[in-house]
PDB file of C-alpha atoms in Angstrom:
ATOM      1  CA  MET G  96      20.189 -30.699 -46.027  1.00  0.00           C
ATOM      2  CA  ALA G  97      22.249 -27.510 -46.035  1.00  0.00           C
ATOM      3  CA  ILE G  98      24.874 -29.094 -48.320  1.00  0.00           C
ATOM      4  CA  ASP G  99      23.621 -30.574 -51.581  1.00  0.00           C
ATOM      5  CA  LEU G 100      25.603 -32.976 -53.751  1.00  0.00           C
ATOM      6  CA  THR G 101      24.538 -33.842 -57.278  1.00  0.00           C
ATOM      7  CA  ILE G 102      26.490 -35.976 -59.746  1.00  0.00           C
ATOM      8  CA  GLU G 103      25.632 -35.956 -63.424  1.00  0.00           C
ATOM      9  CA  GLY G 104      27.705 -36.869 -66.449  1.00  0.00           C
ATOM     10  CA  GLY G 105      30.950 -37.026 -64.495  1.00  0.00           C
ATOM     11  CA  ILE G 106      30.415 -33.571 -62.955  1.00  0.00           C
ATOM     12  CA  ALA G 107      29.778 -33.332 -59.204  1.00  0.00           C
ATOM     13  CA  THR G 108      28.252 -30.117 -57.870  1.00  0.00           C
ATOM     14  CA  VAL G 109      28.569 -29.333 -54.167  1.00  0.00           C
ATOM     15  CA  THR G 110      26.141 -26.552 -53.240  1.00  0.00           C
ATOM     16  CA  ILE G 111      26.115 -24.649 -49.957  1.00  0.00           C
ATOM     17  CA  ASN G 112      22.356 -24.407 -49.509  1.00  0.00           C
ATOM     18  CA  ARG G 113      21.383 -21.997 -46.757  1.00  0.00           C
ATOM     19  CA  PRO G 114      20.417 -18.936 -48.807  1.00  0.00           C
ATOM     20  CA  GLU G 115      18.252 -17.394 -46.073  1.00  0.00           C
ATOM     21  CA  ARG G 116      21.517 -16.804 -44.128  1.00  0.00           C
ATOM     22  CA  LYS G 117      23.669 -16.009 -47.175  1.00  0.00           C
ATOM     23  CA  ASN G 118      24.910 -19.602 -46.971  1.00  0.00           C
ATOM     24  CA  ALA G 119      26.750 -18.980 -43.685  1.00  0.00           C
ATOM     25  CA  ILE G 120      28.487 -22.163 -42.554  1.00  0.00           C
ATOM     26  CA  LEU G 121      27.353 -23.953 -39.398  1.00  0.00           C
ATOM     27  CA  LEU G 122      29.553 -26.537 -37.668  1.00  0.00           C
ATOM     28  CA  ALA G 123      27.403 -29.400 -38.948  1.00  0.00           C
ATOM     29  CA  MET G 124      27.811 -28.065 -42.497  1.00  0.00           C
ATOM     30  CA  ARG G 125      31.588 -28.343 -42.217  1.00  0.00           C
ATOM     31  CA  LEU G 126      31.145 -32.058 -41.627  1.00  0.00           C
ATOM     32  CA  ASP G 127      28.779 -32.316 -44.595  1.00  0.00           C
ATOM     33  CA  ILE G 128      31.170 -30.485 -46.937  1.00  0.00           C
ATOM     34  CA  GLU G 129      33.985 -32.779 -45.846  1.00  0.00           C
ATOM     35  CA  ALA G 130      31.773 -35.819 -46.474  1.00  0.00           C
ATOM     36  CA  ALA G 131      30.659 -34.531 -49.888  1.00  0.00           C
ATOM     37  CA  PHE G 132      34.227 -34.022 -51.087  1.00  0.00           C
ATOM     38  CA  GLN G 133      35.313 -37.372 -49.706  1.00  0.00           C
ATOM     39  CA  LYS G 134      32.483 -39.035 -51.612  1.00  0.00           C
ATOM     40  CA  CYS G 135      33.565 -37.257 -54.800  1.00  0.00           C
ATOM     41  CA  GLN G 136      37.159 -38.290 -54.195  1.00  0.00           C
ATOM     42  CA  ASP G 137      36.200 -41.960 -53.817  1.00  0.00           C
ATOM     43  CA  ASP G 138      33.727 -42.074 -56.722  1.00  0.00           C
ATOM     44  CA  ASP G 139      35.524 -43.023 -59.937  1.00  0.00           C
ATOM     45  CA  GLU G 140      32.584 -41.702 -61.964  1.00  0.00           C
ATOM     46  CA  VAL G 141      33.298 -38.160 -60.730  1.00  0.00           C
ATOM     47  CA  ARG G 142      35.842 -36.470 -62.995  1.00  0.00           C
ATOM     48  CA  VAL G 143      35.467 -32.833 -61.882  1.00  0.00           C
ATOM     49  CA  ILE G 144      33.829 -30.979 -58.971  1.00  0.00           C
ATOM     50  CA  ILE G 145      32.057 -27.615 -58.848  1.00  0.00           C
ATOM     51  CA  LEU G 146      31.707 -25.787 -55.509  1.00  0.00           C
ATOM     52  CA  THR G 147      29.039 -23.085 -55.356  1.00  0.00           C
ATOM     53  CA  GLY G 148      26.333 -21.486 -53.234  1.00  0.00           C
ATOM     54  CA  ALA G 149      22.549 -21.547 -53.565  1.00  0.00           C
ATOM     55  CA  GLY G 150      20.686 -18.364 -54.379  1.00  0.00           C
ATOM     56  CA  SER G 151      22.521 -15.074 -54.855  1.00  0.00           C
ATOM     57  CA  ASP G 152      25.596 -15.717 -52.676  1.00  0.00           C
ATOM     58  CA  PHE G 153      28.518 -18.122 -52.422  1.00  0.00           C
ATOM     59  CA  SER G 154      28.820 -17.884 -48.628  1.00  0.00           C
ATOM     60  CA  ALA G 155      29.050 -15.289 -45.863  1.00  0.00           C
ATOM     61  CA  GLY G 156      31.635 -17.477 -44.102  1.00  0.00           C
ATOM     62  CA  ALA G 157      31.342 -19.060 -40.676  1.00  0.00           C
ATOM     63  CA  ASP G 158      28.064 -18.407 -38.878  1.00  0.00           C
ATOM     64  CA  VAL G 159      28.952 -15.727 -36.300  1.00  0.00           C
ATOM     65  CA  GLY G 160      26.357 -17.114 -33.912  1.00  0.00           C
ATOM     66  CA  GLU G 161      28.521 -20.198 -33.341  1.00  0.00           C
ATOM     67  CA  MET G 162      31.764 -18.314 -32.762  1.00  0.00           C
ATOM     68  CA  GLY G 163      33.383 -18.103 -29.345  1.00  0.00           C
ATOM     69  CA  GLY G 164      31.229 -20.582 -27.447  1.00  0.00           C
ATOM     70  CA  GLY G 165      32.645 -23.412 -25.376  1.00  0.00           C
ATOM     71  CA  GLY G 166      35.885 -21.694 -24.432  1.00  0.00           C
ATOM     72  CA  ILE G 167      39.226 -22.910 -25.720  1.00  0.00           C
ATOM     73  CA  ARG G 168      38.001 -26.500 -26.005  1.00  0.00           C
ATOM     74  CA  GLY G 169      35.039 -25.414 -28.132  1.00  0.00           C
ATOM     75  CA  SER G 170      37.224 -23.241 -30.357  1.00  0.00           C
ATOM     76  CA  LEU G 171      39.703 -26.063 -30.902  1.00  0.00           C
ATOM     77  CA  TYR G 172      36.844 -28.390 -31.794  1.00  0.00           C
ATOM     78  CA  ARG G 173      35.492 -25.970 -34.401  1.00  0.00           C
ATOM     79  CA  MET G 174      38.967 -25.354 -35.848  1.00  0.00           C
ATOM     80  CA  ARG G 175      39.614 -29.078 -36.092  1.00  0.00           C
ATOM     81  CA  HIS G 176      36.465 -29.604 -38.141  1.00  0.00           C
ATOM     82  CA  MET G 177      37.172 -26.547 -40.282  1.00  0.00           C
ATOM     83  CA  HIS G 178      40.597 -27.927 -41.119  1.00  0.00           C
ATOM     84  CA  ARG G 179      39.210 -31.360 -41.949  1.00  0.00           C
ATOM     85  CA  MET G 180      36.803 -29.650 -44.350  1.00  0.00           C
ATOM     86  CA  SER G 181      39.590 -27.496 -45.836  1.00  0.00           C
ATOM     87  CA  ARG G 182      41.837 -30.500 -46.381  1.00  0.00           C
ATOM     88  CA  ALA G 183      39.032 -32.490 -47.999  1.00  0.00           C
ATOM     89  CA  ILE G 184      38.633 -29.736 -50.589  1.00  0.00           C
ATOM     90  CA  ALA G 185      42.316 -28.987 -51.154  1.00  0.00           C
ATOM     91  CA  ASN G 186      43.517 -32.586 -51.194  1.00  0.00           C
ATOM     92  CA  THR G 187      41.098 -34.075 -53.713  1.00  0.00           C
ATOM     93  CA  ASN G 188      43.003 -35.237 -56.787  1.00  0.00           C
ATOM     94  CA  LYS G 189      40.252 -34.096 -59.154  1.00  0.00           C
ATOM     95  CA  PRO G 190      39.857 -30.610 -60.663  1.00  0.00           C
ATOM     96  CA  VAL G 191      37.717 -28.348 -58.469  1.00  0.00           C
ATOM     97  CA  ILE G 192      36.061 -25.180 -59.790  1.00  0.00           C
ATOM     98  CA  SER G 193      34.469 -22.522 -57.577  1.00  0.00           C
ATOM     99  CA  ALA G 194      31.524 -20.587 -59.018  1.00  0.00           C
ATOM    100  CA  VAL G 195      31.131 -17.390 -56.985  1.00  0.00           C
ATOM    101  CA  GLU G 196      28.186 -15.010 -56.989  1.00  0.00           C
ATOM    102  CA  GLY G 197      27.434 -12.448 -54.281  1.00  0.00           C
ATOM    103  CA  VAL G 198      29.426 -12.525 -51.055  1.00  0.00           C
ATOM    104  CA  CYS G 199      32.372 -14.856 -50.469  1.00  0.00           C
ATOM    105  CA  ILE G 200      33.743 -14.090 -47.024  1.00  0.00           C
ATOM    106  CA  GLY G 201      36.293 -15.363 -44.523  1.00  0.00           C
ATOM    107  CA  MET G 202      36.956 -19.081 -44.450  1.00  0.00           C
ATOM    108  CA  CYS G 203      34.737 -19.505 -47.500  1.00  0.00           C
ATOM    109  CA  TRP G 204      37.015 -17.274 -49.571  1.00  0.00           C
ATOM    110  CA  ALA G 205      39.837 -19.491 -48.309  1.00  0.00           C
ATOM    111  CA  MET G 206      37.815 -22.510 -49.449  1.00  0.00           C
ATOM    112  CA  ALA G 207      37.472 -20.995 -52.912  1.00  0.00           C
ATOM    113  CA  LEU G 208      41.197 -20.191 -53.063  1.00  0.00           C
ATOM    114  CA  SER G 209      41.987 -23.829 -52.264  1.00  0.00           C
ATOM    115  CA  THR G 210      40.155 -24.945 -55.414  1.00  0.00           C
ATOM    116  CA  ASP G 211      41.878 -25.086 -58.797  1.00  0.00           C
ATOM    117  CA  ILE G 212      39.885 -22.418 -60.614  1.00  0.00           C
ATOM    118  CA  ILE G 213      37.641 -19.580 -59.433  1.00  0.00           C
ATOM    119  CA  VAL G 214      34.939 -18.187 -61.706  1.00  0.00           C
ATOM    120  CA  ALA G 215      33.512 -15.000 -60.201  1.00  0.00           C
ATOM    121  CA  ALA G 216      30.650 -12.765 -61.196  1.00  0.00           C
ATOM    122  CA  GLU G 217      31.883  -9.230 -61.827  1.00  0.00           C
ATOM    123  CA  ASN G 218      29.874  -7.942 -58.874  1.00  0.00           C
ATOM    124  CA  ALA G 219      30.906 -10.732 -56.479  1.00  0.00           C
ATOM    125  CA  ARG G 220      32.209  -9.419 -53.153  1.00  0.00           C
ATOM    126  CA  PHE G 221      35.202 -11.201 -51.638  1.00  0.00           C
ATOM    127  CA  GLN G 222      36.345 -10.266 -48.141  1.00  0.00           C
ATOM    128  CA  PHE G 223      38.606 -11.442 -45.353  1.00  0.00           C
ATOM    129  CA  ALA G 224      36.744  -9.746 -42.502  1.00  0.00           C
ATOM    130  CA  PHE G 225      38.776 -11.175 -39.623  1.00  0.00           C
ATOM    131  CA  ARG G 226      40.024  -7.769 -38.458  1.00  0.00           C
ATOM    132  CA  HIS G 227      36.440  -6.521 -38.139  1.00  0.00           C
ATOM    133  CA  ILE G 228      35.629  -9.133 -35.496  1.00  0.00           C
ATOM    134  CA  GLY G 229      39.014  -9.205 -33.782  1.00  0.00           C
ATOM    135  CA  LEU G 230      40.259 -12.514 -35.161  1.00  0.00           C
ATOM    136  CA  ALA G 231      43.406 -13.660 -36.926  1.00  0.00           C
ATOM    137  CA  PRO G 232      42.940 -15.358 -40.310  1.00  0.00           C
ATOM    138  CA  ASP G 233      41.822 -18.987 -40.354  1.00  0.00           C
ATOM    139  CA  GLY G 234      40.954 -21.642 -42.884  1.00  0.00           C
ATOM    140  CA  GLY G 235      44.451 -21.292 -44.347  1.00  0.00           C
ATOM    141  CA  ALA G 236      43.532 -17.798 -45.562  1.00  0.00           C
ATOM    142  CA  ALA G 237      46.930 -16.106 -45.125  1.00  0.00           C
ATOM    143  CA  TYR G 238      48.762 -19.028 -46.721  1.00  0.00           C
ATOM    144  CA  LEU G 239      46.409 -19.296 -49.684  1.00  0.00           C
ATOM    145  CA  LEU G 240      46.129 -15.552 -50.345  1.00  0.00           C
ATOM    146  CA  SER G 241      49.915 -15.137 -50.338  1.00  0.00           C
ATOM    147  CA  ARG G 242      50.225 -17.933 -52.925  1.00  0.00           C
ATOM    148  CA  HIS G 243      47.970 -16.039 -55.345  1.00  0.00           C
ATOM    149  CA  VAL G 244      49.169 -12.423 -55.056  1.00  0.00           C
ATOM    150  CA  PRO G 245      52.391 -10.647 -54.002  1.00  0.00           C
ATOM    151  CA  ILE G 246      52.870 -10.491 -50.235  1.00  0.00           C
ATOM    152  CA  GLN G 247      52.273  -6.741 -49.914  1.00  0.00           C
ATOM    153  CA  ARG G 248      48.951  -7.000 -51.770  1.00  0.00           C
ATOM    154  CA  ALA G 249      47.971 -10.008 -49.649  1.00  0.00           C
ATOM    155  CA  LYS G 250      48.702  -8.045 -46.472  1.00  0.00           C
ATOM    156  CA  GLU G 251      46.767  -5.011 -47.723  1.00  0.00           C
ATOM    157  CA  ILE G 252      43.691  -7.122 -48.464  1.00  0.00           C
ATOM    158  CA  MET G 253      43.922  -8.989 -45.158  1.00  0.00           C
ATOM    159  CA  TYR G 254      44.826  -6.056 -42.900  1.00  0.00           C
ATOM    160  CA  SER G 255      42.193  -3.725 -44.372  1.00  0.00           C
ATOM    161  CA  GLY G 256      39.353  -6.229 -44.394  1.00  0.00           C
ATOM    162  CA  ARG G 257      38.040  -4.491 -47.508  1.00  0.00           C
ATOM    163  CA  PHE G 258      35.852  -5.965 -50.217  1.00  0.00           C
ATOM    164  CA  VAL G 259      37.394  -7.166 -53.467  1.00  0.00           C
ATOM    165  CA  SER G 260      34.984  -7.248 -56.401  1.00  0.00           C
ATOM    166  CA  GLY G 261      34.868 -10.114 -58.869  1.00  0.00           C
ATOM    167  CA  THR G 262      36.317  -7.776 -61.472  1.00  0.00           C
ATOM    168  CA  GLU G 263      39.260  -6.824 -59.232  1.00  0.00           C
ATOM    169  CA  ALA G 264      39.759 -10.469 -58.228  1.00  0.00           C
ATOM    170  CA  HIS G 265      40.139 -11.312 -61.908  1.00  0.00           C
ATOM    171  CA  GLN G 266      42.573  -8.431 -62.446  1.00  0.00           C
ATOM    172  CA  LEU G 267      44.691  -9.537 -59.465  1.00  0.00           C
ATOM    173  CA  GLY G 268      44.738 -13.186 -60.521  1.00  0.00           C
ATOM    174  CA  LEU G 269      42.506 -14.268 -57.633  1.00  0.00           C
ATOM    175  CA  ALA G 270      39.875 -15.455 -60.119  1.00  0.00           C
ATOM    176  CA  LEU G 271      40.589 -16.935 -63.531  1.00  0.00           C
ATOM    177  CA  TYR G 272      37.384 -15.584 -65.062  1.00  0.00           C
ATOM    178  CA  SER G 273      34.890 -12.849 -64.280  1.00  0.00           C
ATOM    179  CA  THR G 274      31.410 -13.116 -65.758  1.00  0.00           C
ATOM    180  CA  PRO G 275      28.291 -10.972 -65.932  1.00  0.00           C
ATOM    181  CA  PRO G 276      26.139 -11.352 -62.797  1.00  0.00           C
ATOM    182  CA  GLY G 277      24.256 -14.637 -62.699  1.00  0.00           C
ATOM    183  CA  GLU G 278      26.559 -16.442 -65.130  1.00  0.00           C
ATOM    184  CA  ALA G 279      29.387 -17.742 -62.916  1.00  0.00           C
ATOM    185  CA  LEU G 280      27.866 -21.217 -62.592  1.00  0.00           C
ATOM    186  CA  VAL G 281      27.219 -21.365 -66.343  1.00  0.00           C
ATOM    187  CA  LYS G 282      30.901 -20.678 -67.036  1.00  0.00           C
ATOM    188  CA  ALA G 283      31.964 -23.142 -64.328  1.00  0.00           C
ATOM    189  CA  ARG G 284      29.855 -25.871 -65.930  1.00  0.00           C
ATOM    190  CA  GLU G 285      31.364 -25.083 -69.316  1.00  0.00           C
ATOM    191  CA  LEU G 286      34.844 -25.497 -67.839  1.00  0.00           C
ATOM    192  CA  ALA G 287      33.830 -28.642 -65.976  1.00  0.00           C
ATOM    193  CA  ALA G 288      32.611 -30.215 -69.207  1.00  0.00           C
ATOM    194  CA  SER G 289      36.122 -29.825 -70.628  1.00  0.00           C
ATOM    195  CA  PHE G 290      37.481 -31.999 -67.790  1.00  0.00           C
ATOM    196  CA  VAL G 291      34.944 -34.818 -68.034  1.00  0.00           C
ATOM    197  CA  ASN G 292      36.944 -36.632 -70.715  1.00  0.00           C
ATOM    198  CA  ALA G 293      40.371 -35.676 -69.352  1.00  0.00           C
ATOM    199  CA  PRO G 294      42.951 -38.202 -68.049  1.00  0.00           C
ATOM    200  CA  THR G 295      41.942 -38.051 -64.386  1.00  0.00           C
ATOM    201  CA  ILE G 296      45.058 -39.647 -62.892  1.00  0.00           C
ATOM    202  CA  ALA G 297      47.356 -37.378 -64.911  1.00  0.00           C
ATOM    203  CA  ILE G 298      45.447 -34.265 -63.772  1.00  0.00           C
ATOM    204  CA  GLY G 299      45.650 -35.472 -60.177  1.00  0.00           C
ATOM    205  CA  MET G 300      49.403 -35.944 -60.405  1.00  0.00           C
ATOM    206  CA  ALA G 301      49.789 -32.490 -61.942  1.00  0.00           C
ATOM    207  CA  LYS G 302      47.902 -31.094 -58.922  1.00  0.00           C
ATOM    208  CA  ARG G 303      50.378 -32.784 -56.588  1.00  0.00           C
ATOM    209  CA  GLN G 304      53.280 -31.247 -58.523  1.00  0.00           C
ATOM    210  CA  PHE G 305      51.840 -27.751 -58.340  1.00  0.00           C
ATOM    211  CA  GLU G 306      51.188 -28.104 -54.619  1.00  0.00           C
ATOM    212  CA  ALA G 307      54.696 -29.334 -53.891  1.00  0.00           C
ATOM    213  CA  ALA G 308      56.481 -26.807 -56.129  1.00  0.00           C
ATOM    214  CA  PRO G 309      56.706 -23.807 -53.709  1.00  0.00           C
ATOM    215  CA  ALA G 310      58.645 -25.895 -51.160  1.00  0.00           C
ATOM    216  CA  GLN G 311      60.977 -27.482 -53.728  1.00  0.00           C
ATOM    217  CA  ASN G 312      64.114 -26.407 -55.505  1.00  0.00           C
ATOM    218  CA  PHE G 313      64.501 -27.341 -59.164  1.00  0.00           C
ATOM    219  CA  ASP G 314      66.349 -30.591 -58.507  1.00  0.00           C
ATOM    220  CA  GLN G 315      63.695 -31.694 -56.001  1.00  0.00           C
ATOM    221  CA  ALA G 316      60.971 -30.933 -58.534  1.00  0.00           C
ATOM    222  CA  LEU G 317      62.764 -33.059 -61.116  1.00  0.00           C
ATOM    223  CA  ASP G 318      63.160 -35.899 -58.616  1.00  0.00           C
ATOM    224  CA  PHE G 319      59.453 -35.697 -57.783  1.00  0.00           C
ATOM    225  CA  GLU G 320      58.391 -35.987 -61.403  1.00  0.00           C
ATOM    226  CA  ALA G 321      60.899 -38.789 -61.958  1.00  0.00           C
ATOM    227  CA  ASN G 322      59.014 -40.797 -59.346  1.00  0.00           C
ATOM    228  CA  ILE G 323      55.635 -39.988 -60.902  1.00  0.00           C
ATOM    229  CA  GLN G 324      56.176 -40.532 -64.606  1.00  0.00           C
ATOM    230  CA  PRO G 325      57.116 -44.256 -64.494  1.00  0.00           C
ATOM    231  CA  LEU G 326      53.752 -44.863 -62.842  1.00  0.00           C
ATOM    232  CA  MET G 327      51.913 -42.765 -65.414  1.00  0.00           C
ATOM    233  CA  VAL G 328      53.183 -44.780 -68.381  1.00  0.00           C
ATOM    234  CA  GLN G 329      51.437 -47.835 -66.887  1.00  0.00           C
ATOM    235  CA  THR G 330      47.976 -46.237 -67.022  1.00  0.00           C
ATOM    236  CA  GLU G 331      45.265 -47.059 -69.526  1.00  0.00           C
ATOM    237  CA  ASP G 332      44.986 -43.363 -70.344  1.00  0.00           C
ATOM    238  CA  PHE G 333      48.647 -43.161 -71.359  1.00  0.00           C
ATOM    239  CA  ARG G 334      48.213 -46.140 -73.685  1.00  0.00           C
ATOM    240  CA  GLU G 335      45.049 -44.613 -75.108  1.00  0.00           C
ATOM    241  CA  GLY G 336      46.641 -41.187 -75.511  1.00  0.00           C
ATOM    242  CA  THR G 337      49.692 -42.452 -77.351  1.00  0.00           C
ATOM    243  CA  THR G 338      47.607 -44.781 -79.530  1.00  0.00           C
ATOM    244  CA  ALA G 339      45.218 -41.969 -80.429  1.00  0.00           C
ATOM    245  CA  PHE G 340      48.160 -39.712 -81.300  1.00  0.00           C
ATOM    246  CA  LYS G 341      49.591 -42.336 -83.662  1.00  0.00           C
ATOM    247  CA  GLU G 342      46.169 -42.945 -85.201  1.00  0.00           C
ATOM    248  CA  LYS G 343      45.547 -39.199 -85.541  1.00  0.00           C
ATOM    249  CA  ARG G 344      42.268 -39.298 -83.623  1.00  0.00           C
ATOM    250  CA  LYS G 345      40.890 -37.762 -80.448  1.00  0.00           C
ATOM    251  CA  SER G 346      41.750 -39.607 -77.247  1.00  0.00           C
ATOM    252  CA  ALA G 347      38.966 -41.391 -75.358  1.00  0.00           C
ATOM    253  CA  PHE G 348      40.294 -41.251 -71.801  1.00  0.00           C
ATOM    254  CA  VAL G 349      38.579 -43.376 -69.127  1.00  0.00           C
ATOM    255  CA  GLY G 350      40.321 -42.031 -66.032  1.00  0.00           C
ATOM    256  CA  ASN G 351      42.410 -45.142 -65.331  1.00  0.00           C
TER     257      ASN G 351
END
């Protein structure tokens, strides 16, 4: 299988496993990534997800050999499956961490940007190469990039098609951490471990609030949270958290 899923100790790891082609994504792999994230979403034992690539690279993006075939119908088919994959990653209510080594190009950089946290090796090489092959951005790339950096910087990165190193990505706020080469997955696992005992439902609701915020004014944001919080006080984790606070001990959240 070109997409591997392992689950251990509450941490799911989704690995793009086609290192001989720099983990370039085939159409069938889009379906497998969607299925892997849906499985993680539905599995209550999974508390956090890591997305990474096998070998020395995250992913070289869509496999160029599959581009352009089948006319408009074929292109629409591929886009439809790309968007299903993108939504499966972005819409999971669990924390998702990308661990990036080597190249991270095109729709796969968009995939990483749709996760909650990016950990990048200092020498990682991010690129939106659409201009080099005569395409407009896809995978939600323009939307996601413009949510992370000011619009002029987003346009410069997109229009130029240049590489952005892991170090620069960290400086620009496109990656939360930069690590020495070979250590991105180690750092991602360290972060993931901090989420294993977190209140899963509360984290998921916080994700929904962050996602909705850019389209809301302040009053709408307050209304949104007013609808969420009465549900949250009915959870087992809220009862555990408040009890632990009163008893001056560490909370033992169960994710319910």
